[in-house]
Structures are given as structure tokens and as C-alpha cells.
Amino acid sequence: MKKQWKVGDLAKLTGLTVRTLRFYDGIGLFSPSSQTDSGHRLYSEEDVTRLYQIVSLKELGLSLEEVKAAMSGSGMQPLDVVNLQMNRVQEDIRRQEKMLGQLRYVAKLLQGKKQVSADEFTGLLQTMKAEYDKPIMDRQNKWEGQLNLLGALLARRGGMPGSKEES
């Protein structure tokens, strides 16, 4: 008999949360291959392999929609994934170059002044940080929205955290 894992055991094995695994199931990205008679999700070795592929694509920076397309076989091809990641790296480089230009500008300002108040200095740094952090905050807000969607989905399905299925 092949090895199978319940959702809690798979979470421990992979380092993902039960909530994440359930969310992936809810959006049709990663579903268990079977269930026990009592309705507990059971994941096979093939499921674990698929989950690690999903995690790898997420680590490359793909959104869940892009991962789903890549995993479907009819969507993104490996070259598409590589091109997408190259575009993201180029965008990160542009942001880093912009930050470097801003730091150079601040350095010139500071060289020309004998004294810069703490308020002026921290104001400049906060402005630069806000511009740099905006894409990160946008991604975080999107993720929070997905987690809220997961909560609503779990509430509808009756699979709230703390249920028997977590183990």
C-alpha cells in the first residue's frame, strides 16, 4: 500500500500550513487524491510531488493564477515561466537602480549641507522606503485578500480551523 498523508501530516512534512493546503484545494490548485470514509483528505506521493512543484513555482515569484496555468499543462510553458521571471528580475533591477539614484541624490544634498536635521534626513529616507515598499505592500494586500477568500470558503464548507480534519 502506498504512503498517504492527512492534511496535518502533509503540512508538517512540507512546512506549509493546513490553511494554505485547504486554500489551494478550494481554488482548485492542489486537491487530495482521495479521502477517508469520514471525509479526511488523503494525499499520495504523487500529490506531494505536485505540491513541491507548486511551491517551487511560487518561490520563482509566480502568482497562484500563474502557477495554476503552468501546472495545468495547457497554460504556461517552461519558457513562459522563465521569461516571466526574467521580466520580474528586470523590474526589481529598475527599482534598485531608482533607489540607488535616490540615495546618490540624498548623499549630494548631505555633502552640500553642514547640518541636516534628523527630521529632514528621516523624511527623505521614509519617502524612498515608501516608494520601494509599494510593490511589496501591493503583493501583501493581495495575499491578505486571498486569505480572506479562504476564510469565507472554509466557513461555507464547514472546515474551520480546529476541526478534526486538521490532524
Short mmCIF file of N, CA and C in Angstrom, two decimals:
data_model
loop_
_atom_site.label_atom_id
_atom_site.label_comp_id
_atom_site.label_asym_id
_atom_site.label_seq_id
_atom_site.Cartn_x
_atom_site.Cartn_y
_atom_site.Cartn_z
N MET A 1 0.84 -1.19 0.00
CA MET A 1 0.00 0.00 0.00
C MET A 1 0.88 1.25 0.00
N LYS A 2 0.53 2.20 -0.83
CA LYS A 2 1.31 3.43 -0.93
C LYS A 2 1.09 4.31 0.29
N LYS A 3 2.11 5.08 0.59
CA LYS A 3 2.05 6.02 1.71
C LYS A 3 1.06 7.12 1.39
N GLN A 4 0.25 7.50 2.38
CA GLN A 4 -0.68 8.62 2.25
C GLN A 4 -0.59 9.46 3.50
N TRP A 5 -0.86 10.76 3.33
CA TRP A 5 -0.78 11.71 4.44
C TRP A 5 -2.11 12.41 4.60
N LYS A 6 -2.51 12.64 5.85
CA LYS A 6 -3.64 13.53 6.14
C LYS A 6 -3.12 14.95 6.02
N VAL A 7 -4.03 15.91 5.96
CA VAL A 7 -3.67 17.30 5.72
C VAL A 7 -2.69 17.83 6.77
N GLY A 8 -2.89 17.52 8.03
CA GLY A 8 -1.99 18.00 9.08
C GLY A 8 -0.59 17.41 8.95
N ASP A 9 -0.53 16.12 8.59
CA ASP A 9 0.76 15.47 8.41
C ASP A 9 1.50 16.03 7.20
N LEU A 10 0.75 16.32 6.13
CA LEU A 10 1.36 16.91 4.94
C LEU A 10 1.87 18.31 5.24
N ALA A 11 1.12 19.04 6.04
CA ALA A 11 1.56 20.38 6.43
C ALA A 11 2.89 20.31 7.17
N LYS A 12 3.00 19.38 8.10
CA LYS A 12 4.25 19.22 8.85
C LYS A 12 5.39 18.80 7.93
N LEU A 13 5.11 17.90 7.01
CA LEU A 13 6.12 17.40 6.08
C LEU A 13 6.67 18.51 5.19
N THR A 14 5.79 19.39 4.72
CA THR A 14 6.18 20.40 3.73
C THR A 14 6.52 21.76 4.31
N GLY A 15 6.10 22.01 5.55
CA GLY A 15 6.31 23.32 6.14
C GLY A 15 5.22 24.32 5.77
N LEU A 16 4.22 23.89 5.03
CA LEU A 16 3.08 24.74 4.72
C LEU A 16 2.06 24.60 5.84
N THR A 17 1.12 25.50 5.87
CA THR A 17 0.08 25.42 6.89
C THR A 17 -1.11 24.63 6.36
N VAL A 18 -1.88 24.09 7.29
CA VAL A 18 -3.13 23.41 6.92
C VAL A 18 -4.02 24.39 6.16
N ARG A 19 -4.04 25.61 6.62
CA ARG A 19 -4.85 26.65 5.99
C ARG A 19 -4.44 26.85 4.53
N THR A 20 -3.14 26.87 4.26
CA THR A 20 -2.67 27.03 2.88
C THR A 20 -3.09 25.84 2.02
N LEU A 21 -2.92 24.64 2.55
CA LEU A 21 -3.31 23.45 1.79
C LEU A 21 -4.80 23.46 1.47
N ARG A 22 -5.60 23.85 2.43
CA ARG A 22 -7.05 23.93 2.20
C ARG A 22 -7.39 25.03 1.19
N PHE A 23 -6.66 26.13 1.27
CA PHE A 23 -6.88 27.21 0.31
C PHE A 23 -6.56 26.72 -1.10
N TYR A 24 -5.41 26.05 -1.26
CA TYR A 24 -5.04 25.51 -2.57
C TYR A 24 -6.12 24.56 -3.09
N ASP A 25 -6.69 23.76 -2.21
CA ASP A 25 -7.76 22.86 -2.59
C ASP A 25 -8.99 23.67 -3.01
N GLY A 26 -9.31 24.68 -2.23
CA GLY A 26 -10.50 25.49 -2.50
C GLY A 26 -10.46 26.21 -3.83
N ILE A 27 -9.27 26.60 -4.28
CA ILE A 27 -9.17 27.30 -5.56
C ILE A 27 -8.86 26.34 -6.71
N GLY A 28 -8.79 25.05 -6.40
CA GLY A 28 -8.57 24.06 -7.45
C GLY A 28 -7.13 23.92 -7.89
N LEU A 29 -6.21 24.40 -7.10
CA LEU A 29 -4.80 24.31 -7.46
C LEU A 29 -4.20 22.98 -7.03
N PHE A 30 -4.56 22.51 -5.85
CA PHE A 30 -3.96 21.29 -5.31
C PHE A 30 -5.00 20.58 -4.45
N SER A 31 -5.47 19.46 -4.93
CA SER A 31 -6.50 18.72 -4.21
C SER A 31 -5.98 17.33 -3.85
N PRO A 32 -6.50 16.77 -2.76
CA PRO A 32 -6.07 15.43 -2.38
C PRO A 32 -6.57 14.40 -3.39
N SER A 33 -5.81 13.31 -3.50
CA SER A 33 -6.21 12.29 -4.47
C SER A 33 -7.31 11.39 -3.92
N SER A 34 -7.50 11.40 -2.60
CA SER A 34 -8.58 10.59 -2.03
C SER A 34 -8.98 11.14 -0.67
N GLN A 35 -10.01 10.51 -0.11
CA GLN A 35 -10.49 10.88 1.22
C GLN A 35 -10.80 9.60 1.99
N THR A 36 -10.74 9.72 3.31
CA THR A 36 -11.14 8.59 4.15
C THR A 36 -12.66 8.52 4.14
N ASP A 37 -13.20 7.44 4.69
CA ASP A 37 -14.65 7.30 4.79
C ASP A 37 -15.27 8.43 5.60
N SER A 38 -14.48 8.96 6.55
CA SER A 38 -15.00 10.04 7.39
C SER A 38 -14.74 11.43 6.79
N GLY A 39 -14.20 11.47 5.57
CA GLY A 39 -14.05 12.74 4.87
C GLY A 39 -12.70 13.43 5.03
N HIS A 40 -11.74 12.81 5.71
CA HIS A 40 -10.41 13.41 5.85
C HIS A 40 -9.68 13.34 4.51
N ARG A 41 -9.01 14.44 4.17
CA ARG A 41 -8.23 14.48 2.95
C ARG A 41 -7.03 13.54 3.08
N LEU A 42 -6.75 12.81 2.00
CA LEU A 42 -5.57 11.95 1.96
C LEU A 42 -4.75 12.30 0.73
N TYR A 43 -3.46 12.53 0.95
CA TYR A 43 -2.56 12.93 -0.12
C TYR A 43 -1.58 11.80 -0.41
N SER A 44 -1.36 11.52 -1.69
CA SER A 44 -0.46 10.45 -2.12
C SER A 44 0.94 11.01 -2.36
N GLU A 45 1.87 10.10 -2.67
CA GLU A 45 3.23 10.53 -3.01
C GLU A 45 3.22 11.41 -4.26
N GLU A 46 2.35 11.11 -5.21
CA GLU A 46 2.24 11.93 -6.42
C GLU A 46 1.73 13.33 -6.07
N ASP A 47 0.80 13.37 -5.11
CA ASP A 47 0.30 14.67 -4.65
C ASP A 47 1.43 15.50 -4.04
N VAL A 48 2.28 14.86 -3.25
CA VAL A 48 3.40 15.56 -2.61
C VAL A 48 4.35 16.11 -3.67
N THR A 49 4.62 15.31 -4.70
CA THR A 49 5.48 15.77 -5.80
C THR A 49 4.87 17.00 -6.47
N ARG A 50 3.56 16.95 -6.72
CA ARG A 50 2.88 18.09 -7.34
C ARG A 50 2.95 19.32 -6.43
N LEU A 51 2.78 19.11 -5.13
CA LEU A 51 2.84 20.24 -4.18
C LEU A 51 4.22 20.88 -4.21
N TYR A 52 5.27 20.08 -4.25
CA TYR A 52 6.62 20.65 -4.31
C TYR A 52 6.83 21.43 -5.61
N GLN A 53 6.21 21.00 -6.70
CA GLN A 53 6.29 21.76 -7.95
C GLN A 53 5.59 23.11 -7.78
N ILE A 54 4.45 23.10 -7.13
CA ILE A 54 3.70 24.34 -6.88
C ILE A 54 4.54 25.29 -6.03
N VAL A 55 5.13 24.76 -4.97
CA VAL A 55 5.95 25.58 -4.07
C VAL A 55 7.14 26.16 -4.84
N SER A 56 7.76 25.36 -5.70
CA SER A 56 8.90 25.85 -6.48
C SER A 56 8.50 26.99 -7.39
N LEU A 57 7.35 26.87 -8.04
CA LEU A 57 6.89 27.94 -8.92
C LEU A 57 6.55 29.20 -8.13
N LYS A 58 5.96 29.02 -6.94
CA LYS A 58 5.67 30.16 -6.07
C LYS A 58 6.98 30.85 -5.67
N GLU A 59 8.00 30.06 -5.36
CA GLU A 59 9.29 30.65 -4.97
C GLU A 59 9.94 31.40 -6.12
N LEU A 60 9.60 31.04 -7.34
CA LEU A 60 10.09 31.79 -8.50
C LEU A 60 9.37 33.13 -8.65
N GLY A 61 8.30 33.30 -7.88
CA GLY A 61 7.59 34.57 -7.92
C GLY A 61 6.29 34.54 -8.69
N LEU A 62 5.85 33.37 -9.12
CA LEU A 62 4.60 33.29 -9.86
C LEU A 62 3.42 33.48 -8.91
N SER A 63 2.38 34.11 -9.40
CA SER A 63 1.13 34.23 -8.64
C SER A 63 0.44 32.87 -8.66
N LEU A 64 -0.55 32.72 -7.80
CA LEU A 64 -1.29 31.45 -7.77
C LEU A 64 -1.97 31.17 -9.11
N GLU A 65 -2.47 32.22 -9.75
CA GLU A 65 -3.10 32.04 -11.06
C GLU A 65 -2.07 31.55 -12.09
N GLU A 66 -0.88 32.13 -12.03
CA GLU A 66 0.17 31.72 -12.96
C GLU A 66 0.64 30.30 -12.66
N VAL A 67 0.72 29.95 -11.39
CA VAL A 67 1.09 28.57 -11.02
C VAL A 67 0.04 27.61 -11.55
N LYS A 68 -1.21 27.96 -11.38
CA LYS A 68 -2.30 27.10 -11.84
C LYS A 68 -2.21 26.90 -13.35
N ALA A 69 -1.95 27.97 -14.08
CA ALA A 69 -1.82 27.87 -15.54
C ALA A 69 -0.62 27.01 -15.92
N ALA A 70 0.48 27.19 -15.22
CA ALA A 70 1.68 26.41 -15.51
C ALA A 70 1.46 24.93 -15.21
N MET A 71 0.75 24.65 -14.14
CA MET A 71 0.53 23.26 -13.73
C MET A 71 -0.54 22.56 -14.57
N SER A 72 -1.39 23.33 -15.23
CA SER A 72 -2.47 22.73 -16.00
C SER A 72 -1.96 22.07 -17.28
N GLY A 73 -0.78 22.46 -17.71
CA GLY A 73 -0.24 21.89 -18.94
C GLY A 73 -0.73 22.59 -20.18
N SER A 74 -1.88 23.24 -20.09
CA SER A 74 -2.41 23.94 -21.26
C SER A 74 -2.08 25.42 -21.22
N GLY A 75 -1.54 25.86 -20.09
CA GLY A 75 -1.25 27.27 -19.92
C GLY A 75 0.19 27.59 -20.24
N MET A 76 0.91 27.99 -19.22
CA MET A 76 2.28 28.45 -19.38
C MET A 76 3.23 27.29 -19.67
N GLN A 77 4.11 27.53 -20.59
CA GLN A 77 5.16 26.57 -20.90
C GLN A 77 6.40 26.96 -20.09
N PRO A 78 7.36 26.04 -19.92
CA PRO A 78 8.56 26.38 -19.15
C PRO A 78 9.25 27.67 -19.61
N LEU A 79 9.29 27.89 -20.91
CA LEU A 79 9.91 29.12 -21.42
C LEU A 79 9.13 30.34 -20.96
N ASP A 80 7.80 30.23 -20.91
CA ASP A 80 6.97 31.34 -20.42
C ASP A 80 7.31 31.67 -18.97
N VAL A 81 7.50 30.62 -18.16
CA VAL A 81 7.83 30.81 -16.75
C VAL A 81 9.17 31.52 -16.62
N VAL A 82 10.16 31.08 -17.40
CA VAL A 82 11.49 31.70 -17.35
C VAL A 82 11.41 33.15 -17.81
N ASN A 83 10.69 33.42 -18.89
CA ASN A 83 10.56 34.79 -19.38
C ASN A 83 9.86 35.68 -18.37
N LEU A 84 8.83 35.17 -17.74
CA LEU A 84 8.12 35.93 -16.72
C LEU A 84 9.06 36.28 -15.57
N GLN A 85 9.83 35.31 -15.14
CA GLN A 85 10.76 35.57 -14.04
C GLN A 85 11.85 36.56 -14.45
N MET A 86 12.34 36.46 -15.68
CA MET A 86 13.34 37.43 -16.15
C MET A 86 12.76 38.84 -16.14
N ASN A 87 11.50 38.99 -16.56
CA ASN A 87 10.86 40.30 -16.54
C ASN A 87 10.75 40.83 -15.11
N ARG A 88 10.43 39.97 -14.18
CA ARG A 88 10.33 40.40 -12.78
C ARG A 88 11.70 40.80 -12.23
N VAL A 89 12.73 40.06 -12.58
CA VAL A 89 14.07 40.42 -12.13
C VAL A 89 14.48 41.76 -12.72
N GLN A 90 14.15 41.98 -13.99
CA GLN A 90 14.47 43.28 -14.61
C GLN A 90 13.73 44.41 -13.90
N GLU A 91 12.49 44.19 -13.52
CA GLU A 91 11.73 45.21 -12.79
C GLU A 91 12.37 45.46 -11.43
N ASP A 92 12.81 44.40 -10.75
CA ASP A 92 13.50 44.58 -9.47
C ASP A 92 14.78 45.38 -9.64
N ILE A 93 15.50 45.12 -10.72
CA ILE A 93 16.73 45.86 -11.00
C ILE A 93 16.41 47.34 -11.22
N ARG A 94 15.33 47.62 -11.97
CA ARG A 94 14.92 49.02 -12.19
C ARG A 94 14.61 49.71 -10.86
N ARG A 95 13.90 49.00 -9.97
CA ARG A 95 13.58 49.57 -8.66
C ARG A 95 14.86 49.81 -7.85
N GLN A 96 15.78 48.87 -7.90
CA GLN A 96 17.04 49.03 -7.17
C GLN A 96 17.85 50.19 -7.73
N GLU A 97 17.86 50.33 -9.07
CA GLU A 97 18.58 51.45 -9.67
C GLU A 97 17.94 52.79 -9.29
N LYS A 98 16.62 52.81 -9.21
CA LYS A 98 15.93 54.03 -8.79
C LYS A 98 16.30 54.36 -7.34
N MET A 99 16.33 53.35 -6.49
CA MET A 99 16.71 53.56 -5.09
C MET A 99 18.15 54.06 -5.00
N LEU A 100 19.04 53.49 -5.81
CA LEU A 100 20.44 53.93 -5.82
C LEU A 100 20.52 55.40 -6.25
N GLY A 101 19.76 55.78 -7.28
CA GLY A 101 19.76 57.18 -7.71
C GLY A 101 19.26 58.10 -6.61
N GLN A 102 18.24 57.69 -5.89
CA GLN A 102 17.72 58.49 -4.79
C GLN A 102 18.76 58.63 -3.67
N LEU A 103 19.45 57.55 -3.37
CA LEU A 103 20.49 57.60 -2.34
C LEU A 103 21.64 58.53 -2.76
N ARG A 104 21.99 58.47 -4.03
CA ARG A 104 23.04 59.37 -4.54
C ARG A 104 22.59 60.83 -4.40
N TYR A 105 21.33 61.08 -4.71
CA TYR A 105 20.78 62.43 -4.59
C TYR A 105 20.84 62.90 -3.13
N VAL A 106 20.45 62.04 -2.21
CA VAL A 106 20.49 62.39 -0.79
C VAL A 106 21.94 62.63 -0.35
N ALA A 107 22.85 61.81 -0.85
CA ALA A 107 24.27 61.98 -0.50
C ALA A 107 24.77 63.35 -0.97
N LYS A 108 24.38 63.76 -2.17
CA LYS A 108 24.78 65.09 -2.67
C LYS A 108 24.20 66.20 -1.82
N LEU A 109 22.92 66.03 -1.45
CA LEU A 109 22.30 67.03 -0.58
C LEU A 109 23.06 67.13 0.74
N LEU A 110 23.42 66.01 1.27
CA LEU A 110 24.09 66.00 2.57
C LEU A 110 25.51 66.55 2.47
N GLN A 111 26.17 66.35 1.33
CA GLN A 111 27.52 66.87 1.15
C GLN A 111 27.50 68.39 1.10
N GLY A 112 26.47 68.96 0.55
CA GLY A 112 26.38 70.41 0.41
C GLY A 112 25.96 71.12 1.69
N LYS A 113 25.45 70.39 2.64
CA LYS A 113 24.98 71.00 3.88
C LYS A 113 25.90 70.59 5.02
N LYS A 114 26.15 71.55 5.87
CA LYS A 114 26.93 71.23 7.07
C LYS A 114 26.07 70.45 8.05
N GLN A 115 24.81 70.85 8.15
CA GLN A 115 23.91 70.22 9.12
C GLN A 115 22.60 69.86 8.43
N VAL A 116 22.12 68.67 8.71
CA VAL A 116 20.82 68.23 8.24
C VAL A 116 20.06 67.79 9.48
N SER A 117 18.87 68.30 9.62
CA SER A 117 18.09 67.93 10.80
C SER A 117 17.68 66.46 10.71
N ALA A 118 17.47 65.88 11.86
CA ALA A 118 17.03 64.49 11.91
C ALA A 118 15.71 64.33 11.18
N ASP A 119 14.83 65.32 11.31
CA ASP A 119 13.54 65.26 10.63
C ASP A 119 13.70 65.26 9.11
N GLU A 120 14.58 66.11 8.59
CA GLU A 120 14.81 66.15 7.15
C GLU A 120 15.37 64.82 6.65
N PHE A 121 16.36 64.31 7.38
CA PHE A 121 17.02 63.07 6.97
C PHE A 121 16.04 61.89 7.01
N THR A 122 15.32 61.74 8.11
CA THR A 122 14.38 60.62 8.19
C THR A 122 13.22 60.79 7.21
N GLY A 123 12.83 62.02 6.94
CA GLY A 123 11.78 62.27 5.94
C GLY A 123 12.20 61.79 4.56
N LEU A 124 13.43 62.11 4.17
CA LEU A 124 13.94 61.66 2.88
C LEU A 124 13.98 60.13 2.82
N LEU A 125 14.50 59.52 3.86
CA LEU A 125 14.61 58.06 3.88
C LEU A 125 13.23 57.39 3.87
N GLN A 126 12.28 57.97 4.59
CA GLN A 126 10.93 57.39 4.61
C GLN A 126 10.26 57.50 3.24
N THR A 127 10.48 58.59 2.56
CA THR A 127 9.92 58.75 1.22
C THR A 127 10.49 57.70 0.28
N MET A 128 11.80 57.49 0.34
CA MET A 128 12.43 56.49 -0.52
C MET A 128 11.93 55.09 -0.17
N LYS A 129 11.82 54.81 1.11
CA LYS A 129 11.37 53.48 1.54
C LYS A 129 9.94 53.23 1.09
N ALA A 130 9.09 54.23 1.18
CA ALA A 130 7.69 54.08 0.77
C ALA A 130 7.59 53.74 -0.71
N GLU A 131 8.39 54.39 -1.53
CA GLU A 131 8.40 54.10 -2.96
C GLU A 131 8.90 52.69 -3.23
N TYR A 132 9.91 52.26 -2.47
CA TYR A 132 10.48 50.94 -2.66
C TYR A 132 9.53 49.85 -2.16
N ASP A 133 8.84 50.11 -1.06
CA ASP A 133 7.97 49.11 -0.43
C ASP A 133 6.61 48.97 -1.09
N LYS A 134 6.21 49.92 -1.93
CA LYS A 134 4.87 49.88 -2.51
C LYS A 134 4.56 48.56 -3.21
N PRO A 135 5.43 48.04 -4.10
CA PRO A 135 5.11 46.76 -4.75
C PRO A 135 4.97 45.62 -3.74
N ILE A 136 5.78 45.66 -2.70
CA ILE A 136 5.71 44.63 -1.67
C ILE A 136 4.38 44.71 -0.93
N MET A 137 3.97 45.92 -0.59
CA MET A 137 2.70 46.11 0.11
C MET A 137 1.52 45.70 -0.79
N ASP A 138 1.63 45.98 -2.08
CA ASP A 138 0.57 45.58 -3.00
C ASP A 138 0.41 44.06 -3.01
N ARG A 139 1.55 43.34 -3.04
CA ARG A 139 1.50 41.87 -3.01
C ARG A 139 0.94 41.38 -1.68
N GLN A 140 1.34 42.02 -0.59
CA GLN A 140 0.85 41.63 0.73
C GLN A 140 -0.67 41.83 0.82
N ASN A 141 -1.16 42.96 0.31
CA ASN A 141 -2.60 43.21 0.33
C ASN A 141 -3.35 42.19 -0.51
N LYS A 142 -2.77 41.79 -1.64
CA LYS A 142 -3.39 40.78 -2.49
C LYS A 142 -3.46 39.45 -1.74
N TRP A 143 -2.37 39.10 -1.04
CA TRP A 143 -2.33 37.85 -0.28
C TRP A 143 -3.36 37.88 0.85
N GLU A 144 -3.49 39.01 1.52
CA GLU A 144 -4.49 39.12 2.59
C GLU A 144 -5.89 38.93 2.02
N GLY A 145 -6.12 39.45 0.83
CA GLY A 145 -7.41 39.25 0.18
C GLY A 145 -7.67 37.78 -0.11
N GLN A 146 -6.63 37.08 -0.53
CA GLN A 146 -6.77 35.65 -0.80
C GLN A 146 -7.04 34.88 0.50
N LEU A 147 -6.40 35.28 1.58
CA LEU A 147 -6.65 34.63 2.86
C LEU A 147 -8.08 34.88 3.33
N ASN A 148 -8.60 36.08 3.11
CA ASN A 148 -9.99 36.37 3.45
C ASN A 148 -10.94 35.50 2.62
N LEU A 149 -10.60 35.31 1.36
CA LEU A 149 -11.38 34.44 0.50
C LEU A 149 -11.35 33.02 1.03
N LEU A 150 -10.20 32.58 1.48
CA LEU A 150 -10.07 31.24 2.06
C LEU A 150 -10.97 31.11 3.29
N GLY A 151 -10.95 32.10 4.15
CA GLY A 151 -11.79 32.07 5.35
C GLY A 151 -13.26 31.94 4.99
N ALA A 152 -13.68 32.69 3.99
CA ALA A 152 -15.08 32.61 3.55
C ALA A 152 -15.40 31.24 2.97
N LEU A 153 -14.45 30.70 2.19
CA LEU A 153 -14.64 29.38 1.60
C LEU A 153 -14.73 28.31 2.68
N LEU A 154 -13.84 28.38 3.66
CA LEU A 154 -13.86 27.40 4.75
C LEU A 154 -15.15 27.51 5.56
N ALA A 155 -15.61 28.72 5.78
CA ALA A 155 -16.84 28.91 6.54
C ALA A 155 -18.02 28.27 5.80
N ARG A 156 -18.04 28.42 4.48
CA ARG A 156 -19.12 27.82 3.69
C ARG A 156 -19.05 26.31 3.69
N ARG A 157 -17.83 25.76 3.68
CA ARG A 157 -17.66 24.31 3.60
C ARG A 157 -17.68 23.66 4.98
N GLY A 158 -17.68 24.46 6.04
CA GLY A 158 -17.72 23.91 7.39
C GLY A 158 -16.37 23.38 7.85
N GLY A 159 -15.29 23.74 7.17
CA GLY A 159 -13.96 23.25 7.52
C GLY A 159 -13.15 24.28 8.25
N MET A 160 -13.70 24.84 9.29
CA MET A 160 -13.00 25.88 10.03
C MET A 160 -11.82 25.29 10.79
N PRO A 161 -10.75 26.08 11.01
CA PRO A 161 -9.62 25.61 11.80
C PRO A 161 -10.09 25.10 13.15
N GLY A 162 -9.45 24.01 13.58
CA GLY A 162 -9.82 23.40 14.84
C GLY A 162 -10.68 22.18 14.64
N SER A 163 -11.07 21.91 13.39
CA SER A 163 -11.89 20.74 13.12
C SER A 163 -11.03 19.49 13.16
N LYS A 164 -11.68 18.31 13.17
CA LYS A 164 -10.96 17.04 13.25
C LYS A 164 -9.99 16.87 12.09
N GLU A 165 -10.29 17.45 10.94
CA GLU A 165 -9.52 17.20 9.74
C GLU A 165 -8.11 17.79 9.80
N GLU A 166 -7.82 18.65 10.75
CA GLU A 166 -6.51 19.29 10.81
C GLU A 166 -5.41 18.31 11.11
N SER A 167 -5.69 17.21 11.75
CA SER A 167 -4.62 16.27 12.09
C SER A 167 -4.45 15.22 11.04
#
